[in-house]
């Protein structure tokens, strides 16, 4: 019973009832509409995304507009709610351009701060799920230093996540931020063969393309920074969802699988590995919630919270997926079993929006723990 | 009387502060008055330091008292009493036992220790061999306990002893409160890895414990001990620390102040551990929020695991960072400290002391078993000791 001084603005690390309701809605939709054989089949087709599922998620549940204010056609909710949706999408490795369009592109546009005009109109279309937009920067970009395209909308960018699904590409150039319609003259989106089968990558090549200029260079830079910060912060929730699925499935499987006349889950070396993983997942949840809450409340701690969450959760997701494959034995190496989808997603996620090492450098900067 | 809400507790706390101004009231007197006002642990019953209020409202009282700079009891000095003995006495004690023990325990006038482990029974605690034999109104206790922290400053001990060797080990144990000043209780310092003697060997020879100092029914001591051990874990996981509050603090300060010590490899490791320490802090914060919201999660058992590993890795890094200084040690003199000091003294001490973090209060291996079986529901270890009388077990 020690006396304790309160933190000035303690983050809320729990889930609210409304968030749990949202989770239940998303989960039941995914249970119905997105089973593993279907996901695997889609990854092998030319249409990685299921437009019906996207419609149900984006408009049916209203998930696409969570970050967008009501007056622009969104739900006026926030990052905490979006994080819950992303957790569920991670748990089911759903192919859907949610993180890229409903978070990163949406957040970038919101950061422009315009109440009307083309950016506001585009926001409405994203919020209502009528259009998908992606920020045309490499998926590994942690900050706006990676602007590679010249003012004349000329150049090649990539690998850009979800570009194949995008109706609109948000292109940061030396001259500002442009909205470029996919499929117009001078825009070529070329699919790449990606490690993560459930989140397609492509190069975007612009040759004298035309687009609508949404912001000047300075505003664009800040907006892109904000978009990527939100992306990195909420990616932690995807990593959490992935890791949690891997742990749950591994526990379930090792309880049932018998070798040496015992369930393999009764062997202590395995139990300890799963217990370690549990602790990592529990910790990842605190880190991911902290990042989501910081983004939602506009806390001055946001950059640190996001860097900590990314530096931590990336490793947890990869570790969980690797353990999942290993503890499933031979079945874990098969194409039919979903474990590989999680491993591929987890590994790709560990590079997305900055590697753990990049985020640790941010921690070093913010906490004044400089390199030698 | 209905339990007070947050506003009620705030009012009661202010009344306490007005009647006993911290500036002019002695520390012990203030703590006694706080106990009597029911503001010691608000979730305890009225008359026993509490007001039957929800546990989650304790921070309301604590915040008011901290703001008024009121004296506080020292949870480290009274850790075993506060975290383990008290909840067990509350759950199993008679009214008289509760009245006798709880107030001096909470105020810190009486320190407690835990006479559980024995040379032959650590992780396998239920295998213990210390005997308690009924003699009239008393029990006569003979045996040896070991690694007993604070036994040299303790007034009371929680003790488990075997009262029936003819039944399987978990069923023949009873739980007592032992008076450490009784004849027959001999405490010998046990010097440890750090050079000091924080824990002890305790020899019990013909110690007479009145039956009125038994907690719970005869033969059900193992069940009572579960309450103690569960609370041990909760109290370990529940501590609140600020950013850089644990072992990462000193090493981060050294890093900032002494650029000549920095190397690239140490930088990478420091940042990784800094992030992990921050995440552990957040996980603890989330655990407390769950408690307040009335949804206690199993995370408590995990926190001790996390802190043990972190303390060991961070203190190891710190010794390395110090280079030539890391080759030195402040003092090997054998002392018998009153307090367990995890973070004090120098880096070498921290490095050595933290080795105990994964042993004391249940080893990390045993905690991993508990998480795997009770949290994850994995199959229990095959056992060959369940239906065998204790006296027939191999030792
Ligand atoms: C600093 C310190 C303070 C202490 N204070 C107290 C105190 O105040 N009161 C008190 O009663 N006790 C105290 N202890 C004792 C402590 O609780 C025991 O040391 C601990 O429970 C381990 O028991 P043991 O030492 O007999 O190790 P053992 O049980 O012999 O363990 C040896 C090794 O085997 C491993 N092991 C054992 N069983 C299993 C299993 N089932 N699966 C996997 N691995 C296993 C252990 O993890 C350990 O690595 C203290 C210990 C320390 C280090």
Tab-separated table of C-alpha atoms in Angstrom, chain A residues 1-7 10-15 247 250-252 254-255 262-263 265-268 270-272 274-276 278-279 282-287 289-290 301 304 307-309 311-312 315 357 360-361 363-364 367-372, chain B residues 34 40-41 58-59 62-63 66 72-73 75 82 106 240 243-244 252 255-256 262-264 267-268 270-272 274-276 278-279 281-283 285-286 289-290 293 298-299 302-303 305-306 365 368-369 371-373 375-382:
chain	number	residue	atom	x	y	z
A	1	UNK	CA	0.000	0.000	0.000
A	2	UNK	CA	2.605	2.553	-0.970
A	3	UNK	CA	1.626	6.073	-1.842
A	4	UNK	CA	1.843	6.594	-5.554
A	5	UNK	CA	1.742	9.678	-7.657
A	6	UNK	CA	-0.518	9.490	-10.667
A	7	UNK	CA	0.871	9.758	-14.164
A	10	UNK	CA	-2.178	7.458	-18.004
A	11	UNK	CA	-2.869	5.536	-21.207
A	12	UNK	CA	-5.952	3.336	-21.242
A	13	UNK	CA	-4.554	-0.092	-22.076
A	14	UNK	CA	-7.808	-2.060	-21.905
A	15	UNK	CA	-10.531	-2.653	-24.461
A	247	UNK	CA	0.021	-19.367	-29.927
A	250	UNK	CA	-0.032	-24.285	-31.329
A	251	UNK	CA	-1.457	-24.933	-27.872
A	252	UNK	CA	-4.530	-26.572	-29.401
A	254	UNK	CA	0.093	-29.909	-29.218
A	255	UNK	CA	-2.640	-30.900	-26.797
A	262	UNK	CA	1.650	-38.733	-24.590
A	263	UNK	CA	0.279	-35.495	-25.959
A	265	UNK	CA	2.115	-30.625	-25.315
A	266	UNK	CA	2.877	-32.452	-22.087
A	267	UNK	CA	6.620	-32.350	-22.769
A	268	UNK	CA	8.146	-29.673	-20.643
A	270	UNK	CA	7.424	-27.475	-25.367
A	271	UNK	CA	5.340	-26.221	-22.472
A	272	UNK	CA	8.038	-23.773	-21.515
A	274	UNK	CA	4.619	-21.895	-25.243
A	275	UNK	CA	4.596	-20.261	-21.808
A	276	UNK	CA	7.352	-17.891	-22.959
A	278	UNK	CA	2.289	-16.403	-23.913
A	279	UNK	CA	4.254	-13.875	-21.904
A	282	UNK	CA	0.643	-10.536	-23.174
A	283	UNK	CA	3.442	-7.978	-23.327
A	284	UNK	CA	2.849	-7.261	-26.998
A	285	UNK	CA	-0.762	-6.500	-26.148
A	286	UNK	CA	0.263	-3.854	-23.639
A	287	UNK	CA	2.687	-2.315	-26.131
A	289	UNK	CA	-2.628	-0.917	-26.913
A	290	UNK	CA	-0.309	1.794	-25.675
A	301	UNK	CA	4.397	10.384	-26.320
A	304	UNK	CA	7.977	6.786	-28.476
A	307	UNK	CA	8.667	2.989	-31.748
A	308	UNK	CA	8.486	0.806	-28.630
A	309	UNK	CA	5.492	-1.129	-29.964
A	311	UNK	CA	10.534	-2.630	-31.841
A	312	UNK	CA	8.817	-5.185	-29.615
A	315	UNK	CA	9.909	-9.850	-32.990
A	357	UNK	CA	16.198	-1.840	-35.592
A	360	UNK	CA	15.113	1.201	-31.793
A	361	UNK	CA	17.127	4.023	-33.364
A	363	UNK	CA	14.001	5.157	-29.202
A	364	UNK	CA	17.688	6.041	-28.923
A	367	UNK	CA	15.384	8.859	-24.969
A	368	UNK	CA	18.809	10.408	-25.503
A	369	UNK	CA	20.648	7.129	-25.560
A	370	UNK	CA	22.967	7.964	-28.458
A	371	UNK	CA	25.147	5.567	-30.418
A	372	UNK	CA	28.887	5.748	-29.687
B	34	UNK	CA	-4.562	5.345	9.231
B	40	UNK	CA	-4.693	0.961	5.292
B	41	UNK	CA	-6.120	-1.493	2.759
B	58	UNK	CA	-7.079	2.074	-2.804
B	59	UNK	CA	-5.295	4.393	-5.276
B	62	UNK	CA	-2.894	6.598	-1.747
B	63	UNK	CA	-2.988	9.590	-4.066
B	66	UNK	CA	1.001	11.098	-1.226
B	72	UNK	CA	3.940	5.387	4.347
B	73	UNK	CA	4.789	1.917	5.507
B	75	UNK	CA	6.418	-2.540	1.701
B	82	UNK	CA	1.981	-7.577	3.747
B	106	UNK	CA	0.551	-3.390	8.483
B	240	UNK	CA	4.076	0.085	-10.125
B	243	UNK	CA	9.678	4.683	-16.932
B	244	UNK	CA	13.308	3.663	-16.333
B	252	UNK	CA	20.658	4.323	-18.934
B	255	UNK	CA	25.138	5.540	-20.790
B	256	UNK	CA	24.124	9.194	-20.935
B	262	UNK	CA	29.833	3.317	-25.313
B	263	UNK	CA	30.342	0.614	-27.910
B	264	UNK	CA	28.163	-0.338	-30.855
B	267	UNK	CA	24.231	0.152	-27.800
B	268	UNK	CA	22.210	-2.465	-29.639
B	270	UNK	CA	20.918	-1.573	-24.370
B	271	UNK	CA	18.203	-0.425	-26.769
B	272	UNK	CA	16.695	-3.894	-26.979
B	274	UNK	CA	15.321	-0.603	-22.826
B	275	UNK	CA	12.390	-1.464	-25.073
B	276	UNK	CA	11.723	-4.684	-23.189
B	278	UNK	CA	9.400	-0.301	-21.112
B	279	UNK	CA	7.073	-3.012	-22.428
B	281	UNK	CA	6.335	-1.615	-17.367
B	282	UNK	CA	3.341	-1.203	-19.674
B	283	UNK	CA	2.318	-4.812	-19.141
B	285	UNK	CA	0.252	-1.075	-15.904
B	286	UNK	CA	-2.234	-3.017	-17.988
B	289	UNK	CA	-5.942	-1.562	-14.985
B	290	UNK	CA	-7.497	-4.985	-15.372
B	293	UNK	CA	-11.787	-2.937	-13.848
B	298	UNK	CA	-3.353	-14.296	-15.312
B	299	UNK	CA	-0.623	-11.843	-16.321
B	302	UNK	CA	4.093	-13.787	-16.062
B	303	UNK	CA	5.412	-10.539	-14.678
B	305	UNK	CA	9.235	-14.206	-15.114
B	306	UNK	CA	9.730	-11.095	-17.192
B	365	UNK	CA	11.003	-23.098	-14.544
B	368	UNK	CA	6.609	-21.631	-16.692
B	369	UNK	CA	4.990	-24.925	-15.728
B	371	UNK	CA	1.607	-20.735	-16.938
B	372	UNK	CA	1.624	-23.675	-19.333
B	373	UNK	CA	-0.786	-25.763	-17.278
B	375	UNK	CA	-3.156	-20.464	-18.204
B	376	UNK	CA	-2.670	-22.330	-21.456
B	377	UNK	CA	-4.305	-25.572	-20.333
B	378	UNK	CA	-1.485	-27.799	-21.528
B	379	UNK	CA	-1.390	-31.324	-20.074
B	380	UNK	CA	0.119	-31.665	-16.601
B	381	UNK	CA	3.389	-33.454	-16.000
B	382	UNK	CA	3.010	-37.194	-15.436
